[in-house]
PDB file of C-alpha atoms in Angstrom:
ATOM      1  CA  MET A  81      39.926   1.882   4.885  1.00  0.00           C
ATOM      2  CA  GLY A  82      41.365   1.575   1.620  1.00  0.00           C
ATOM      3  CA  LEU A  83      44.066   3.916   1.743  1.00  0.00           C
ATOM      4  CA  PHE A  84      46.452   3.985  -0.949  1.00  0.00           C
ATOM      5  CA  GLY A  85      44.623   1.415  -3.114  1.00  0.00           C
ATOM      6  CA  PHE A  86      45.596  -1.693  -0.895  1.00  0.00           C
ATOM      7  CA  ARG A  87      42.020  -3.060  -0.953  1.00  0.00           C
ATOM      8  CA  LYS A  88      40.231  -4.367  -3.931  1.00  0.00           C
ATOM      9  CA  LYS A  89      37.756  -1.760  -5.027  1.00  0.00           C
ATOM     10  CA  LYS A  90      34.108  -2.578  -5.039  1.00  0.00           C
ATOM     11  CA  GLU A  91      32.122  -2.361  -8.118  1.00  0.00           C
ATOM     12  CA  ILE A  92      29.790   0.638  -8.483  1.00  0.00           C
ATOM     13  CA  LEU A  93      26.288   0.248  -9.872  1.00  0.00           C
ATOM     14  CA  ASP A  94      25.278   3.366 -11.761  1.00  0.00           C
ATOM     15  CA  LEU A  95      21.547   4.012 -12.239  1.00  0.00           C
ATOM     16  CA  THR A  96      21.930   7.311 -13.502  1.00  0.00           C
ATOM     17  CA  GLU A  97      21.265   6.410 -17.276  1.00  0.00           C
ATOM     18  CA  ARG A  98      17.936   4.630 -16.446  1.00  0.00           C
ATOM     19  CA  TYR A  99      16.940   7.589 -14.434  1.00  0.00           C
ATOM     20  CA  LYS A 100      17.727  10.051 -17.060  1.00  0.00           C
ATOM     21  CA  LYS A 101      15.707   7.812 -19.723  1.00  0.00           C
ATOM     22  CA  GLN A 102      12.718   7.852 -17.130  1.00  0.00           C
ATOM     23  CA  GLN A 103      12.840  11.919 -16.997  1.00  0.00           C
ATOM     24  CA  GLU A 104      13.079  11.866 -20.683  1.00  0.00           C
ATOM     25  CA  LYS A 105      10.209   9.529 -20.814  1.00  0.00           C
ATOM     26  CA  LEU A 106       8.507  11.662 -18.608  1.00  0.00           C
ATOM     27  CA  ALA A 107       9.245  15.075 -20.252  1.00  0.00           C
ATOM     28  CA  GLN A 108       7.931  13.648 -23.621  1.00  0.00           C
ATOM     29  CA  VAL A 109       4.592  12.412 -22.142  1.00  0.00           C
ATOM     30  CA  LYS A 110       4.410  15.758 -20.673  1.00  0.00           C
ATOM     31  CA  SER A 111       4.502  17.519 -23.470  1.00  0.00           C
ATOM     32  CA  GLU A 112       2.696  15.418 -25.777  1.00  0.00           C
ATOM     33  CA  SER A 113      -0.294  15.753 -23.222  1.00  0.00           C
ATOM     34  CA  GLN A 114       0.063  19.574 -23.672  1.00  0.00           C
ATOM     35  CA  GLU A 115       0.262  19.415 -27.261  1.00  0.00           C
ATOM     36  CA  SER A 116      -2.895  17.505 -27.341  1.00  0.00           C
ATOM     37  CA  SER A 117      -4.830  19.343 -25.223  1.00  0.00           C
ATOM     38  CA  GLN A 118      -3.863  22.738 -26.968  1.00  0.00           C
ATOM     39  CA  SER A 119      -4.607  21.475 -30.680  1.00  0.00           C
ATOM     40  CA  PRO A 120      -8.069  20.523 -31.528  1.00  0.00           C
ATOM     41  CA  SER A 121      -8.566  17.063 -32.597  1.00  0.00           C
ATOM     42  CA  GLN A 122      -9.556  16.366 -36.063  1.00  0.00           C
ATOM     43  CA  ASN A 123     -10.961  13.114 -35.480  1.00  0.00           C
ATOM     44  CA  ALA A 124     -13.726  12.247 -32.694  1.00  0.00           C
ATOM     45  CA  PHE A 125     -11.892   9.003 -31.744  1.00  0.00           C
ATOM     46  CA  SER A 126      -8.212  10.247 -31.719  1.00  0.00           C
ATOM     47  CA  PHE A 127      -7.939  10.181 -27.861  1.00  0.00           C
ATOM     48  CA  LEU A 128      -8.357   6.461 -28.147  1.00  0.00           C
ATOM     49  CA  GLY A 129      -4.882   6.591 -29.908  1.00  0.00           C
ATOM     50  CA  ASN A 130      -3.472   8.772 -26.868  1.00  0.00           C
ATOM     51  CA  LEU A 131      -4.830   6.281 -24.463  1.00  0.00           C
ATOM     52  CA  ALA A 132      -3.163   3.522 -26.011  1.00  0.00           C
ATOM     53  CA  SER A 133       0.175   5.249 -26.540  1.00  0.00           C
ATOM     54  CA  ASN A 134       0.188   6.778 -22.862  1.00  0.00           C
ATOM     55  CA  SER A 135      -0.659   3.422 -20.932  1.00  0.00           C
ATOM     56  CA  ASN A 136       2.882   2.640 -20.275  1.00  0.00           C
ATOM     57  CA  SER A 137       3.184   6.438 -18.561  1.00  0.00           C
ATOM     58  CA  GLU A 138      -0.055   5.955 -16.220  1.00  0.00           C
ATOM     59  CA  THR A 139       1.426   3.075 -14.660  1.00  0.00           C
ATOM     60  CA  GLN A 140       4.334   4.807 -13.602  1.00  0.00           C
ATOM     61  CA  PHE A 141       1.574   7.789 -11.756  1.00  0.00           C
ATOM     62  CA  GLU A 142      -0.194   5.148 -10.151  1.00  0.00           C
ATOM     63  CA  GLU A 143       2.441   4.605  -7.353  1.00  0.00           C
ATOM     64  CA  TYR A 144       1.799   8.254  -6.398  1.00  0.00           C
ATOM     65  CA  VAL A 145      -1.856   8.246  -6.406  1.00  0.00           C
ATOM     66  CA  ASP A 146      -2.186   5.047  -4.403  1.00  0.00           C
ATOM     67  CA  VAL A 147      -0.635   6.455  -1.589  1.00  0.00           C
ATOM     68  CA  SER A 148      -3.808   8.648   0.005  1.00  0.00           C
ATOM     69  CA  GLY A 149      -5.719   5.179  -0.754  1.00  0.00           C
ATOM     70  CA  ALA A 150      -3.277   3.333   1.345  1.00  0.00           C
ATOM     71  CA  GLU A 151      -3.805   5.540   3.954  1.00  0.00           C
ATOM     72  CA  GLU A 152      -7.342   5.261   3.700  1.00  0.00           C
ATOM     73  CA  LYS A 153      -7.044   1.415   3.582  1.00  0.00           C
ATOM     74  CA  LYS A 154      -4.909   1.539   6.669  1.00  0.00           C
ATOM     75  CA  ARG A 155      -7.325   3.381   8.858  1.00  0.00           C
ATOM     76  CA  LYS A 156     -10.199   1.282   7.804  1.00  0.00           C
ATOM     77  CA  LEU A 157      -8.173  -1.654   8.833  1.00  0.00           C
ATOM     78  CA  ALA A 158      -6.840  -0.247  11.745  1.00  0.00           C
ATOM     79  CA  LYS A 159     -10.610   0.431  12.715  1.00  0.00           C
ATOM     80  CA  ARG A 160     -12.003  -3.007  11.667  1.00  0.00           C
ATOM     81  CA  LEU A 161      -9.062  -4.469  13.893  1.00  0.00           C
ATOM     82  CA  MET A 162     -10.259  -2.339  16.825  1.00  0.00           C
ATOM     83  CA  ASP A 163     -14.049  -3.504  16.283  1.00  0.00           C
ATOM     84  CA  MET A 164     -12.896  -7.090  16.421  1.00  0.00           C
ATOM     85  CA  THR A 165     -10.785  -6.615  19.632  1.00  0.00           C
ATOM     86  CA  ALA A 166     -13.596  -5.130  21.234  1.00  0.00           C
ATOM     87  CA  LYS A 167     -16.046  -7.815  20.218  1.00  0.00           C
ATOM     88  CA  MET A 168     -13.463 -10.665  21.273  1.00  0.00           C
ATOM     89  CA  GLU A 169     -13.196  -9.253  24.761  1.00  0.00           C
ATOM     90  CA  ASP A 170     -17.086  -8.950  24.849  1.00  0.00           C
ATOM     91  CA  LEU A 171     -17.125 -12.532  24.015  1.00  0.00           C
ATOM     92  CA  SER A 172     -14.462 -13.329  26.043  1.00  0.00           C
ATOM     93  CA  ASN A 173     -16.301 -11.508  29.436  1.00  0.00           C
ATOM     94  CA  GLN A 174     -19.324 -13.384  28.023  1.00  0.00           C
ATOM     95  CA  ILE A 175     -18.007 -16.886  28.226  1.00  0.00           C
ATOM     96  CA  TYR A 176     -16.091 -16.085  31.593  1.00  0.00           C
ATOM     97  CA  HIS A 177     -19.778 -15.294  33.068  1.00  0.00           C
ATOM     98  CA  LEU A 178     -21.337 -18.237  31.830  1.00  0.00           C
ATOM     99  CA  GLN A 179     -18.560 -20.287  33.398  1.00  0.00           C
ATOM    100  CA  GLN A 180     -19.074 -18.548  36.792  1.00  0.00           C
ATOM    101  CA  ARG A 181     -22.550 -19.647  36.204  1.00  0.00           C
ATOM    102  CA  VAL A 182     -22.000 -22.901  35.635  1.00  0.00           C
ATOM    103  CA  GLU A 183     -19.778 -23.233  38.603  1.00  0.00           C
ATOM    104  CA  LEU A 184     -22.420 -21.805  41.088  1.00  0.00           C
ATOM    105  CA  LEU A 185     -25.160 -24.036  39.596  1.00  0.00           C
ATOM    106  CA  GLU A 186     -22.848 -27.201  40.064  1.00  0.00           C
ATOM    107  CA  LYS A 187     -22.139 -25.982  43.752  1.00  0.00           C
ATOM    108  CA  LYS A 188     -25.856 -25.710  44.285  1.00  0.00           C
ATOM    109  CA  SER A 189     -26.375 -29.237  43.022  1.00  0.00           C
ATOM    110  CA  SER A 190     -23.298 -30.606  44.652  1.00  0.00           C
ATOM    111  CA  VAL A 191     -22.543 -32.407  41.507  1.00  0.00           C
ATOM    112  CA  GLY A 192     -19.138 -31.419  40.642  1.00  0.00           C
ATOM    113  CA  TYR A 193     -17.803 -30.916  44.124  1.00  0.00           C
TER     114      TYR A 193
END
């Protein structure tokens, strides 16, 4: 239990600094995007510079956007697996019926028995 300091204290990992830096970057990106949308651009190709500077920030947002895509992929995969299972079941039934027919023909011709 560690009362009175008899046990060794475990090292504590503090990630608050990293979180604060991420929040600062996010706030900076938001403020830059608001400023760029409010002020008219002087150069027709200035948006390319903005794209290059925001390329790192966009990778952070991809995780949140892919959630709906992941759900869509899961649904498609589940449907595909259900279809494949149904096809395998049908083929298994066809094989069983063919085996039954072969056994019947063998009995009639008295080859296998």
